[in-house]
XYZ file of C-alpha atoms in Angstrom:
742
model
C -1.591 -6.937 -35.737
C -2.149 -10.634 -36.324
C -3.566 -11.980 -39.574
C -4.496 -15.653 -39.840
C -4.198 -18.109 -42.701
C -6.998 -18.037 -45.314
C -9.812 -20.545 -44.913
C -11.624 -22.345 -47.766
C -13.451 -19.137 -48.707
C -10.292 -17.046 -48.652
C -11.343 -15.345 -45.406
C -8.698 -14.496 -42.803
C -9.050 -13.694 -39.111
C -7.510 -10.388 -38.067
C -6.774 -9.113 -34.544
C -5.133 -5.990 -33.180
C -3.452 -6.026 -29.754
C -1.343 -3.631 -27.726
C 0.550 -3.581 -24.453
C 2.134 -0.853 -22.373
C 5.694 -0.181 -23.421
C 7.034 0.041 -19.871
C 5.714 -3.471 -19.141
C 8.369 -4.928 -21.467
C 8.239 -8.429 -22.862
C 6.450 -9.723 -19.754
C 3.512 -7.342 -20.142
C 0.084 -8.703 -20.946
C -1.541 -7.957 -24.315
C -4.951 -6.296 -24.634
C -7.060 -7.176 -27.670
C -8.797 -4.142 -29.179
C -10.052 -5.443 -32.529
C -11.127 -8.777 -33.943
C -12.616 -9.304 -37.375
C -12.381 -10.979 -40.766
C -10.617 -9.959 -43.960
C -12.385 -11.108 -47.125
C -11.485 -10.844 -50.836
C -12.837 -7.790 -52.671
C -15.820 -8.583 -54.897
C -16.991 -5.914 -57.311
C -16.908 -2.143 -57.600
C -18.377 0.554 -55.395
C -22.064 1.111 -56.062
C -22.263 4.816 -55.220
C -20.886 8.142 -56.369
C -21.128 11.682 -55.026
C -20.435 13.584 -58.228
C -23.476 15.860 -57.809
C -22.377 18.254 -55.112
C -23.929 19.724 -53.085
C -26.535 16.986 -53.479
C -29.918 17.923 -54.968
C -32.571 18.839 -52.396
C -30.070 19.236 -49.530
C -30.261 22.163 -47.075
C -27.090 23.758 -45.746
C -26.521 23.555 -42.012
C -26.755 26.919 -40.263
C -23.221 28.399 -40.148
C -23.567 29.220 -36.435
C -24.499 25.614 -35.592
C -21.629 24.352 -37.694
C -19.164 26.707 -35.988
C -20.135 25.303 -32.600
C -20.011 21.626 -33.606
C -16.808 20.886 -31.727
C -18.069 22.781 -28.694
C -21.031 20.387 -28.624
C -18.669 17.407 -28.808
C -16.698 18.852 -25.899
C -19.944 19.079 -23.891
C -20.398 15.365 -24.541
C -16.978 14.705 -23.005
C -14.799 14.476 -26.123
C -12.299 17.328 -26.595
C -10.710 17.385 -30.056
C -7.355 18.929 -30.836
C -6.767 20.845 -34.085
C -5.549 17.746 -35.970
C -9.004 16.181 -35.618
C -11.139 19.248 -36.360
C -11.646 18.489 -40.033
C -15.317 19.382 -40.712
C -15.729 22.203 -43.261
C -19.374 22.211 -44.391
C -22.587 20.209 -43.941
C -26.050 19.726 -45.467
C -29.101 17.667 -44.526
C -31.800 15.982 -46.624
C -34.452 14.223 -44.606
C -32.534 12.077 -42.145
C -29.416 12.021 -44.357
C -26.323 14.132 -43.682
C -23.834 15.308 -46.310
C -20.569 17.002 -45.449
C -17.109 18.038 -46.552
C -14.117 17.207 -44.363
C -10.448 18.034 -44.950
C -7.279 16.907 -43.261
C -5.735 19.723 -41.150
C -2.069 20.390 -41.817
C -1.170 19.485 -38.234
C -2.484 15.932 -38.797
C 0.334 14.984 -41.176
C 0.342 13.752 -44.771
C -2.625 11.943 -46.279
C -0.528 9.917 -48.743
C 1.105 8.009 -45.870
C -2.182 6.166 -45.213
C -4.796 4.212 -47.105
C -7.251 6.558 -45.394
C -5.912 8.943 -42.781
C -7.508 8.064 -39.394
C -8.124 11.730 -38.506
C -9.986 12.176 -41.777
C -12.138 9.094 -41.166
C -12.851 10.345 -37.643
C -13.915 13.737 -38.989
C -16.305 11.990 -41.393
C -18.029 10.354 -38.415
C -18.334 13.713 -36.634
C -20.969 14.670 -39.155
C -23.439 12.499 -37.241
C -23.701 15.511 -34.922
C -26.025 17.090 -37.526
C -28.440 14.124 -37.784
C -31.976 15.584 -37.900
C -33.420 12.462 -36.246
C -31.348 13.172 -33.122
C -31.651 16.949 -33.095
C -33.846 16.993 -29.970
C -31.321 15.055 -27.872
C -28.495 16.565 -25.862
C -25.005 15.779 -27.214
C -23.833 12.285 -26.301
C -20.430 10.787 -26.850
C -20.645 7.599 -28.924
C -17.681 5.630 -30.233
C -17.408 2.991 -33.007
C -18.125 -0.507 -31.776
C -18.989 -2.833 -34.686
C -17.967 -2.267 -38.322
C -19.494 -4.296 -41.164
C -18.490 -4.464 -44.838
C -15.681 -1.921 -44.678
C -14.044 -1.242 -48.066
C -11.213 0.995 -49.192
C -11.528 1.992 -52.888
C -8.733 4.594 -53.203
C -5.641 5.697 -51.249
C -4.295 8.995 -49.975
C -7.355 11.274 -49.958
C -6.898 14.569 -48.115
C -10.461 15.875 -48.592
C -13.680 13.863 -48.553
C -17.277 14.194 -49.503
C -19.322 12.372 -46.879
C -22.772 10.807 -47.143
C -24.097 9.578 -43.786
C -27.321 7.550 -43.676
C -28.919 6.651 -40.298
C -29.991 2.995 -40.121
C -31.012 3.065 -36.450
C -30.465 5.428 -33.498
C -27.087 3.762 -32.858
C -26.192 2.666 -36.415
C -25.090 4.569 -39.537
C -23.876 3.902 -43.107
C -20.964 5.900 -44.556
C -20.081 6.583 -48.190
C -16.869 8.567 -48.688
C -15.671 10.077 -51.991
C -12.910 12.410 -53.172
C -13.446 15.949 -54.476
C -14.519 14.572 -57.858
C -17.163 12.344 -56.272
C -15.243 9.119 -56.982
C -15.545 6.493 -54.195
C -12.749 6.405 -51.598
C -14.235 4.218 -48.852
C -17.521 2.802 -47.613
C -18.905 1.315 -44.420
C -22.161 -0.522 -44.922
C -22.987 -0.519 -41.199
C -21.319 1.079 -38.191
C -22.736 0.550 -34.693
C -21.929 3.296 -32.181
C -22.067 2.791 -28.424
C -22.387 5.545 -25.802
C -19.396 6.098 -23.535
C -19.379 7.404 -19.960
C -17.123 10.485 -20.272
C -15.591 9.999 -16.826
C -14.072 6.711 -17.951
C -12.085 8.517 -20.638
C -10.188 10.366 -17.950
C -8.269 7.225 -16.980
C -6.685 7.242 -20.414
C -5.264 3.749 -20.177
C -7.280 0.552 -20.342
C -4.307 -1.165 -18.693
C -5.301 0.325 -15.348
C -8.356 -1.929 -15.285
C -6.023 -4.938 -15.284
C -4.529 -3.722 -12.010
C -7.760 -3.631 -10.008
C -8.790 -6.688 -7.976
C -10.962 -7.742 -5.069
C -10.894 -10.646 -2.626
C -13.520 -13.287 -3.387
C -14.260 -16.326 -1.214
C -14.520 -19.455 -3.331
C -16.003 -22.721 -2.017
C -13.817 -25.819 -1.945
C -14.641 -29.445 -1.334
C -12.268 -31.437 0.817
C -12.718 -34.191 3.388
C -10.408 -35.332 6.133
C -9.987 -38.925 7.243
C -10.367 -37.634 10.810
C -13.886 -36.983 12.033
C -12.769 -35.093 15.094
C -10.302 -32.246 15.554
C -7.646 -33.266 18.041
C -6.554 -29.855 19.294
C -5.849 -28.096 22.559
C -7.813 -24.844 22.850
C -6.007 -21.750 24.189
C -6.851 -18.064 24.483
C -3.920 -16.338 26.172
C -0.141 -16.591 26.354
C -0.513 -18.155 29.812
C -2.683 -20.885 28.280
C -0.038 -21.544 25.634
C 2.811 -21.854 28.121
C 0.677 -24.090 30.360
C 0.293 -26.774 27.650
C 3.859 -26.658 26.296
C 4.822 -29.862 28.075
C 2.132 -31.826 26.218
C 3.360 -30.644 22.768
C -0.028 -31.114 21.055
C -0.188 -31.629 17.294
C -2.649 -28.735 16.931
C -3.010 -25.700 19.155
C -6.361 -23.923 18.632
C -6.133 -20.200 19.410
C -9.579 -18.674 19.972
C -9.779 -15.122 18.553
C -13.145 -13.552 19.401
C -14.231 -9.981 20.010
C -16.235 -8.747 22.975
C -18.790 -6.691 21.053
C -16.851 -3.414 21.134
C -16.126 -1.638 17.831
C -13.549 0.934 18.916
C -9.806 0.888 18.189
C -9.076 0.119 21.848
C -10.901 -3.195 21.379
C -8.760 -3.903 18.331
C -5.647 -2.988 20.281
C -6.569 -5.217 23.227
C -7.443 -8.269 21.128
C -4.429 -7.901 18.813
C -2.159 -7.491 21.826
C -3.500 -10.686 23.387
C -3.110 -12.579 20.118
C 0.417 -11.219 19.686
C 1.450 -12.427 23.130
C -0.029 -15.871 22.475
C 1.773 -16.207 19.123
C 5.054 -15.083 20.642
C 4.666 -17.595 23.481
C 4.000 -20.357 20.944
C 7.048 -19.410 18.853
C 9.279 -19.172 21.927
C 8.652 -22.752 23.095
C 10.916 -25.345 21.389
C 8.342 -27.992 22.311
C 5.924 -26.427 19.792
C 8.280 -26.733 16.823
C 6.073 -29.380 15.203
C 2.780 -27.979 16.516
C 0.397 -26.262 14.089
C -1.271 -23.116 15.381
C -4.906 -23.032 14.249
C -6.158 -19.476 14.802
C -9.953 -19.531 14.891
C -11.398 -16.057 14.342
C -15.078 -15.266 14.812
C -16.842 -13.009 12.253
C -13.583 -11.471 11.106
C -14.626 -11.303 7.445
C -17.723 -10.804 5.306
C -17.548 -13.944 3.194
C -20.906 -14.124 1.455
C -24.036 -12.054 0.950
C -25.970 -11.745 4.154
C -22.924 -11.982 6.424
C -22.756 -9.299 9.109
C -20.105 -6.639 8.691
C -16.722 -7.788 10.046
C -15.876 -7.409 13.708
C -13.247 -4.640 13.682
C -11.161 -6.081 16.502
C -11.153 -9.587 15.021
C -10.311 -8.298 11.524
C -7.359 -6.365 12.978
C -6.019 -9.426 14.800
C -6.454 -11.467 11.617
C -4.219 -9.017 9.752
C -1.513 -9.502 12.363
C -1.892 -13.281 12.073
C -1.527 -13.194 8.277
C 1.836 -11.481 8.684
C 2.861 -14.081 11.264
C 1.873 -16.774 8.729
C 4.231 -15.286 6.134
C 7.072 -15.422 8.616
C 6.295 -19.000 9.657
C 5.193 -20.703 6.457
C 3.071 -23.799 6.992
C 2.881 -23.411 10.759
C -0.190 -21.172 11.175
C -3.670 -21.752 9.746
C -6.203 -18.942 9.917
C -9.887 -19.917 9.877
C -12.847 -17.567 10.252
C -16.046 -19.175 11.555
C -19.691 -18.245 11.966
C -19.798 -20.225 15.209
C -22.309 -22.822 14.054
C -21.992 -26.483 15.019
C -21.979 -27.475 11.343
C -18.940 -25.261 10.779
C -17.130 -26.609 13.832
C -17.425 -30.129 12.407
C -15.526 -29.015 9.278
C -12.338 -27.954 11.081
C -10.572 -31.298 10.394
C -11.385 -30.811 6.695
C -9.789 -27.350 6.719
C -6.597 -28.803 8.161
C -6.590 -31.457 5.435
C -7.050 -28.845 2.679
C -3.536 -27.445 3.086
C -4.818 -23.868 2.708
C -3.311 -21.239 5.032
C -6.609 -19.356 5.264
C -10.255 -20.400 5.058
C -13.745 -19.464 6.201
C -16.538 -21.654 7.528
C -20.151 -20.719 6.903
C -23.006 -23.091 7.802
C -20.727 -26.077 7.318
C -19.288 -24.933 3.964
C -15.583 -24.236 3.439
C -14.400 -21.257 1.371
C -10.932 -19.879 0.635
C -9.882 -16.351 -0.376
C -8.762 -15.682 -3.949
C -7.852 -12.475 -5.705
C -10.083 -11.880 -8.755
C -10.236 -9.060 -11.267
C -12.663 -6.251 -10.502
C -14.336 -4.509 -13.434
C -15.240 -0.821 -13.164
C -18.930 -0.397 -12.496
C -21.117 0.774 -15.380
C -22.973 3.142 -13.071
C -20.727 5.898 -11.790
C -20.477 6.746 -8.138
C -21.611 10.100 -6.845
C -19.223 12.741 -8.245
C -17.355 15.089 -5.978
C -18.840 18.552 -5.727
C -16.261 21.066 -7.015
C -17.751 23.639 -4.646
C -17.244 21.490 -1.552
C -14.180 20.843 0.593
C -12.128 17.650 0.517
C -10.109 16.709 3.606
C -6.882 14.748 3.055
C -5.034 13.328 6.058
C -1.350 12.828 5.418
C -1.925 15.682 2.992
C 1.686 16.868 2.943
C 3.066 13.369 2.332
C 3.896 12.059 -1.131
C 0.607 10.233 -1.730
C -1.459 13.003 -0.147
C 0.172 15.596 -2.413
C -0.488 13.431 -5.439
C -4.177 13.047 -4.544
C -4.522 16.781 -3.879
C -3.117 17.751 -7.274
C -5.297 15.170 -9.009
C -8.450 16.406 -7.295
C -7.757 19.961 -8.415
C -6.758 19.253 -12.012
C -9.120 16.382 -12.832
C -12.064 16.727 -10.447
C -11.984 20.557 -10.383
C -12.059 20.662 -6.578
C -11.566 24.241 -5.417
C -11.314 23.809 -1.630
C -8.758 21.517 0.001
C -7.986 20.920 3.671
C -4.609 19.178 3.924
C -3.744 17.773 7.335
C -0.535 16.355 8.770
C 1.285 16.340 12.079
C 3.656 19.140 11.006
C 1.123 20.982 8.881
C 2.599 24.134 7.317
C 6.021 23.248 8.781
C 6.214 19.985 6.811
C 8.989 19.906 4.177
C 7.684 21.288 0.893
C 4.341 22.419 2.373
C 4.730 26.036 1.250
C 5.604 24.967 -2.298
C 2.625 22.596 -2.357
C 0.249 25.343 -1.248
C 1.614 27.736 -3.879
C 1.325 25.126 -6.632
C -2.287 24.239 -5.808
C -3.252 27.888 -5.367
C -1.853 28.692 -8.804
C -4.130 25.969 -10.191
C -7.112 27.827 -8.753
C -7.684 26.012 -5.459
C -8.253 27.461 -2.009
C -5.817 25.451 0.147
C -5.428 25.249 3.903
C -2.573 23.197 5.372
C -3.196 22.457 9.046
C -1.211 20.698 11.768
C -3.462 18.178 13.513
C -3.143 14.878 15.360
C -5.910 12.951 13.594
C -5.819 10.238 16.259
C -7.106 12.804 18.815
C -10.898 13.150 18.748
C -11.070 16.716 20.061
C -8.497 17.918 17.544
C -10.394 16.338 14.646
C -13.694 17.795 15.878
C -12.143 21.283 15.944
C -10.692 20.685 12.485
C -14.070 19.744 11.014
C -15.714 22.745 12.698
C -13.278 25.002 10.834
C -14.550 23.927 7.399
C -16.277 26.983 5.846
C -20.075 26.861 5.511
C -19.931 28.042 1.895
C -17.705 25.045 1.015
C -18.984 22.194 3.229
C -17.065 18.975 3.628
C -18.003 16.569 0.814
C -15.063 14.176 0.771
C -12.533 12.520 3.092
C -9.311 10.843 1.965
C -7.470 9.209 4.853
C -3.890 8.690 3.660
C -2.064 9.191 6.956
C 0.045 6.412 8.415
C 3.419 5.430 9.821
C 5.630 2.362 9.518
C 7.346 0.498 12.336
C 8.391 -2.727 10.675
C 9.698 -5.779 12.446
C 9.114 -9.507 12.621
C 6.351 -10.689 14.919
C 8.758 -11.914 17.586
C 10.127 -8.366 17.976
C 6.752 -6.632 18.092
C 5.515 -5.056 21.327
C 2.115 -3.602 22.286
C 3.733 -0.152 22.195
C 4.998 -0.654 18.627
C 1.594 -1.980 17.609
C -0.032 1.126 19.077
C 2.384 3.389 17.176
C 1.059 2.096 13.861
C -2.605 1.656 14.836
C -3.166 5.209 16.081
C -2.620 7.241 12.882
C -4.445 4.657 10.757
C -7.140 2.887 12.795
C -7.889 5.449 15.507
C -7.960 8.298 12.999
C -10.221 6.370 10.613
C -12.689 5.543 13.402
C -12.799 9.165 14.562
C -13.343 10.445 11.016
C -16.068 7.843 10.543
C -17.952 8.858 13.674
C -17.618 12.626 13.266
C -18.686 12.727 9.602
C -21.657 10.352 9.725
C -24.166 13.215 9.720
C -22.449 15.034 6.849
C -23.392 14.676 3.185
C -20.169 13.053 1.964
C -19.719 11.896 -1.616
C -16.597 9.839 -0.846
C -14.894 8.400 2.230
C -11.614 6.926 0.991
C -9.198 4.950 3.153
C -5.631 4.325 1.962
C -4.914 0.708 2.878
C -2.165 -1.703 1.803
C -1.747 -5.221 0.464
C 0.247 -5.862 3.645
C -3.136 -6.518 5.265
C -4.534 -9.093 2.843
C -1.264 -10.815 1.922
C 0.200 -10.610 5.408
C 3.565 -9.092 4.552
C 6.403 -10.623 6.515
C 7.951 -8.125 8.914
C 4.875 -5.877 8.876
C 2.586 -7.379 11.511
C 1.467 -4.062 12.980
C 1.005 -2.482 9.544
C -0.992 -5.502 8.352
C -3.205 -5.229 11.440
C -3.840 -1.501 10.975
C -4.722 -1.837 7.305
C -7.024 -4.789 7.986
C -8.896 -2.496 10.386
C -9.403 0.013 7.539
C -10.711 -2.664 5.169
C -13.211 -3.869 7.774
C -14.284 -0.313 8.615
C -15.112 0.309 4.955
C -17.275 -2.823 4.990
C -19.112 -1.616 8.094
C -19.787 1.833 6.624
C -21.122 0.313 3.404
C -23.380 -1.950 5.438
C -24.838 1.199 7.024
C -25.460 2.805 3.631
C -22.561 5.240 3.982
C -19.912 5.898 1.319
C -16.631 4.101 1.909
C -13.856 2.710 -0.255
C -10.719 1.092 1.116
C -7.989 1.321 -1.523
C -5.673 -1.633 -0.879
C -2.582 -0.255 -2.604
C 0.279 -2.297 -3.983
C 3.846 -1.039 -4.518
C 4.151 2.722 -5.076
C 7.962 2.708 -5.132
C 9.547 6.043 -6.021
C 6.194 7.834 -6.042
C 5.663 7.364 -2.299
C 9.208 8.313 -1.328
C 9.505 5.102 0.696
C 12.355 3.913 -1.538
C 14.703 6.336 0.200
C 14.093 4.450 3.466
C 14.657 0.965 2.062
C 17.901 -0.928 1.806
C 18.933 -2.646 -1.423
C 17.969 -6.004 0.067
C 14.403 -4.702 0.600
C 14.133 -3.620 -3.036
C 15.386 -7.030 -4.166
C 12.581 -8.584 -2.140
C 10.001 -6.635 -4.126
C 11.654 -7.818 -7.335
C 11.302 -11.448 -6.220
C 7.627 -10.857 -5.445
C 7.151 -9.666 -9.068
C 5.394 -6.579 -7.736
C 5.867 -3.627 -10.105
C 5.714 -0.046 -8.874
C 2.985 2.318 -10.031
C 3.622 5.482 -11.925
C 1.816 8.520 -10.550
C -0.510 8.497 -13.565
C -1.384 4.817 -13.130
C -2.114 5.323 -9.462
C -4.510 8.182 -10.116
C -6.193 6.279 -12.966
C -6.869 3.485 -10.482
C -8.054 6.011 -7.907
C -10.716 7.251 -10.332
C -11.770 3.763 -11.382
C -12.106 2.678 -7.756
C -14.400 5.579 -6.929
C -16.885 4.259 -9.488
C -16.941 0.740 -8.037
C -19.415 -0.551 -5.481
C -16.911 -2.716 -3.598
C -15.958 -1.664 -0.089
C -12.339 -2.764 -0.571
C -10.418 -2.880 -3.860
C -6.918 -4.233 -4.340
C -4.936 -1.944 -6.646
C -1.733 -3.738 -7.566
C 0.576 -3.940 -10.565
C 1.803 -7.525 -10.683
C 3.845 -9.370 -13.276
C 1.584 -12.406 -13.411
C 3.413 -13.895 -16.399
C 6.693 -13.874 -14.493
C 4.937 -15.532 -11.577
C 3.679 -18.276 -13.897
C 7.133 -18.735 -15.395
C 8.887 -18.967 -12.043
C 6.498 -21.081 -9.999
C 4.538 -24.284 -9.957
C 1.097 -24.858 -8.485
C 2.513 -25.696 -5.060
C 4.504 -22.474 -4.665
C 1.981 -19.947 -5.982
C 0.691 -17.739 -3.162
C -2.777 -19.142 -2.331
C -4.380 -15.720 -2.707
C -3.136 -15.604 -6.325
C -4.128 -19.106 -7.427
C -7.146 -17.762 -9.310
C -4.914 -15.404 -11.321
C -1.707 -17.380 -11.770
C -2.646 -20.546 -13.592
C 0.296 -22.931 -13.864
C 0.607 -26.339 -15.423
C 0.864 -29.583 -13.583
C 4.097 -30.220 -11.739
C 6.544 -32.349 -13.688
C 7.076 -35.815 -12.258
C 10.057 -35.790 -9.927
C 13.272 -37.347 -11.159
C 14.631 -37.404 -7.632
C 17.192 -34.712 -8.366
C 15.365 -31.715 -6.937
C 12.986 -30.792 -4.133
C 13.099 -31.745 -0.498
C 12.832 -35.465 -1.192
C 15.527 -35.264 -3.836
C 17.865 -33.396 -1.493
C 17.416 -35.936 1.288
C 18.138 -38.717 -1.194
C 21.275 -37.028 -2.486
C 22.536 -36.511 1.045
C 21.818 -40.119 2.007
C 23.704 -41.425 -1.028
C 26.620 -39.000 -0.694
C 29.756 -39.744 1.247
C 30.159 -37.947 4.576
C 32.695 -35.496 3.135
C 30.351 -34.619 0.233
C 27.320 -33.870 2.385
C 28.742 -30.674 3.835
C 29.603 -29.423 0.348
C 26.056 -30.081 -0.944
C 24.453 -28.191 1.923
C 27.028 -25.393 1.847
C 26.277 -24.816 -1.839
C 22.564 -24.746 -1.016
C 22.926 -22.187 1.795
C 25.316 -19.996 -0.220
C 22.917 -19.971 -3.168
C 19.917 -18.969 -1.047
C 21.799 -16.273 0.878
C 23.068 -14.875 -2.429
C 19.546 -14.855 -3.914
C 18.180 -12.972 -0.911
C 20.925 -10.342 -0.912
C 20.795 -10.038 -4.678
C 24.116 -8.235 -5.106
C 26.492 -11.070 -4.235
C 27.275 -14.287 -6.072
C 27.304 -17.567 -4.124
C 31.109 -17.630 -4.360
C 31.260 -14.384 -2.365
C 29.399 -15.906 0.592
C 32.350 -17.079 2.668
C 31.829 -20.124 4.860
C 32.686 -18.186 8.023
C 31.231 -14.776 7.102
C 28.317 -13.571 9.216
C 25.083 -13.213 7.255
C 24.398 -9.997 9.151
C 27.753 -8.504 8.180
C 26.758 -9.188 4.577
C 23.474 -7.269 4.935
C 20.947 -9.549 6.650
C 18.301 -8.203 9.003
C 15.467 -9.839 10.935
C 13.221 -10.004 7.878
C 15.815 -11.530 5.568
C 16.559 -14.020 8.324
C 12.894 -15.084 8.229
C 13.058 -15.345 4.441
C 16.109 -17.626 4.622
C 14.335 -19.885 7.105
C 11.277 -20.133 4.856
C 13.353 -20.867 1.743
C 15.407 -23.532 3.487
C 12.231 -25.095 4.914
C 10.772 -25.402 1.415
C 13.972 -26.838 -0.057
C 14.820 -29.272 2.708
C 11.394 -30.329 3.941
C 12.582 -29.590 7.467
C 10.835 -27.343 9.979
C 13.391 -24.513 10.060
C 12.687 -21.991 12.860
C 12.499 -18.290 11.965
C 15.475 -17.653 14.276
C 17.708 -20.006 12.266
C 19.970 -17.248 10.851
C 20.446 -15.785 14.331
C 21.259 -19.182 15.823
C 23.470 -20.184 12.877
C 24.747 -16.922 11.341
C 27.374 -18.446 9.002
C 27.337 -21.052 6.251
C 29.435 -23.442 8.360
C 27.091 -23.188 11.349
C 24.010 -23.490 9.127
C 25.372 -26.645 7.473
C 26.153 -28.184 10.849
C 22.590 -27.539 12.063
C 21.036 -28.912 8.865
C 23.088 -32.105 9.019
C 21.989 -32.588 12.588
C 18.350 -32.132 11.545
C 18.818 -34.683 8.745
C 20.556 -36.922 11.306
C 23.572 -37.327 8.997
C 27.293 -37.316 9.692
C 29.995 -35.265 8.003
C 33.754 -35.633 7.995
C-alpha cells in the first residue's frame, strides 16, 4: 500500500499493488486500487435502531436458504467463512439484512471492518426486488465513493442496501444496537465473466503476447540494391569468387500447401545457407533472404504460404547463430516494395516486411484476453490430444477433466498404452470421472489418423483437438541434414496438416496447436524445431482465414513441468538463465491455456519473461529486436573509450605487444566462464580445450556471437572448433586485429 503526501486540502493519494511471491524482487507490480483519502468531516447521518425496520417484509425462508446456491449459479462459489447472511427483509426496492461473521473467518477485532463481513453485507443485493426477474449474475465492486468507517471490530451487522441504479447501490452498516459502523454512499458493481475467474491469477495476463508488425521510416543513401540473386546452393557456390557485398536468396513457394512442399523448400534453403557459410569468401557478405508471402502482416493480407513460413522459421534460427549476417525480409512482390530493399538494409533490423512500399518490423506486444468468450468445449464430446502421454499432454488432459468437465478423452502417442506412466494416467483420469482411451498411433500417417477418428464414439463426437506431439533433434544449422529436418517436421507439421484436413467437416469447438517461441525468436541450435513450429503458426492463420477454429499456442519455457530438464546439460540451463526466461508452473500454464482459448488471435505467445532484468542488463542496441516494444531502455551512455568494440581496439593499439595477449586472454576467459556458468575465469586454463570444459556446438556459436559483439570483428560460428583453447583464440583474434604479440 502506498499513501502519498497530503495536498493543500489534506487529501492523500492511495494505491494498493501486489506481485507474485515467486517472481521475487524482479517481479512486476500490478495495481489493484487507486483512490483518495480525505479528512473525516462530521458524524454519520443514519441509524438502524428500529429493527426490523417498519413496513419491511421478511424474505421467504426457502429463498434465503438457497441464496448461496444462486450465487454459485452465477459463477461465485463461497466457502463457509464468507457465508455470513442470517436474515433479510425488503421494503419497496430497499433491502435490509443481518449478517454475522462465521467462526471460521477469524476474529472481528483484528480489523477495522472484517472483509468477509463487508462481503456478506454486499451479498444482500441478491434479494433486490428491482432485479428479481433477472437470472443471477456475478457482479463485483468496481468504484467506491465516500467510504467511511465509524466503529471498529463489529462481528454482526445490520445492513441497509438502497439501489441507486441497476449497477449501483448505497450501503449503511450498523452494529446490533443500530449504531453506525460503516457507510458507502455509492458502490458501482460490474458484471464478471465467470470463466475468467477460473484463471485465478491476474499475473497470467502479463505473460500473453502476440507478434505485431509496426511501420518504421528509414531511408538509405543508396537508391539501388547492389546484390547478387541466388536460389540454390549451386547458385551460391557459383558466385563465391565474386564475393558480393549482398547475396539475395529468393525464398518462394510453388503454390503447394502440403508438408512435402515445406520440406522441399526448407531443404533447398538449408543447402543454400550451408553453402554460404562454408565459403570463406562470403565472410563479409550479408545474406538477404527474401521470402514471398511468408507472413500475414496487416489486415487484408492473404494467409501465409506454409512452405515459405516454414523456411522462414529455419532462417530465423540461422540468424541467431550468425548474428548480423542474415537479414530476413518478407515481400508482397510489388515493384514499390522492391524499391525499398536498400532502406531495409539501412534500418539495421534483422527482420522486416514490405507491403506496397511500406516497411514494417515485428514486435512482441501484450495481448489482452477477449471480452467475448470463445465457444466452450462440450463436456459430452470427445477431445483428442496428440502427445497425450507426454508431460504437457497429461497436464492438458487433467485440466480438461477437472476444469472443463470433459468426460471423454482420446490420448494418442506412438507407444500408446505402453508409454511410461500410461496406466497410472488412465486410472487417475478415470477416477475423476472421465472415459479415457489411450491409443498408439503414428499421427504423421494419414490412414492411421483416419482410422483413429473413425473410432470416436457417435454418442461423444469429436469436439476438440489439441496437437501437443513433437520431437527434438537439436543442432546448429551447419550440422542439419534433410533427414534430421524431416524427423522434426513429421510429428509436428505433417500431423497438424492431416488433423486439419480430416476434421474440417466436423463441428470442432477448438483446434489447438502446441508451438514454441523457437519459431518466432529463431532459437540458436534449433533450426528444424523453429521451422516445424513456424509451420504450425502459419497453419493456424490459414484455418482462421477459412472461418475454422484454430489457436497456435507459442509456448515459452516449461522447465521441470515438461520433463525436458532431465535431457539438458547444466550449460543449457545457464543459457535459459541468461535469456531471462522463467519457467512456468503447471498452474500458470493452464491459466494461460484458458485465457488463450478466449482470444481471437490465431497465434499467441505465452512466455514468462523477466523484463525488468532485461532492462537492467541491456542497452537499446543489445535488446532482442522482437522485444524492443516491451523492454524500454534509456539512451546509451556516451562512450569513454574504455568499453565496447571501439574501446577494445583502442586499448589493444595503445598496449605494448606483451600486454595485448593478456587483454584478449582475459576477455576470452571471461566469456567462456560466463557461458559455462559453473567456472570462474581463473579456472579456464590457457591450454584447456573448451570442449573438455563442457562446450558443444551451440555454446561454440554463442562464444562466436559474444566475441563478435565485443570485438567488432566478424567471428565465424566455427571459431571455437578452429581455436578450441584460450591461447589459440587469442592468436586468431590478434591476427584479425592485425596486431603483434611477444
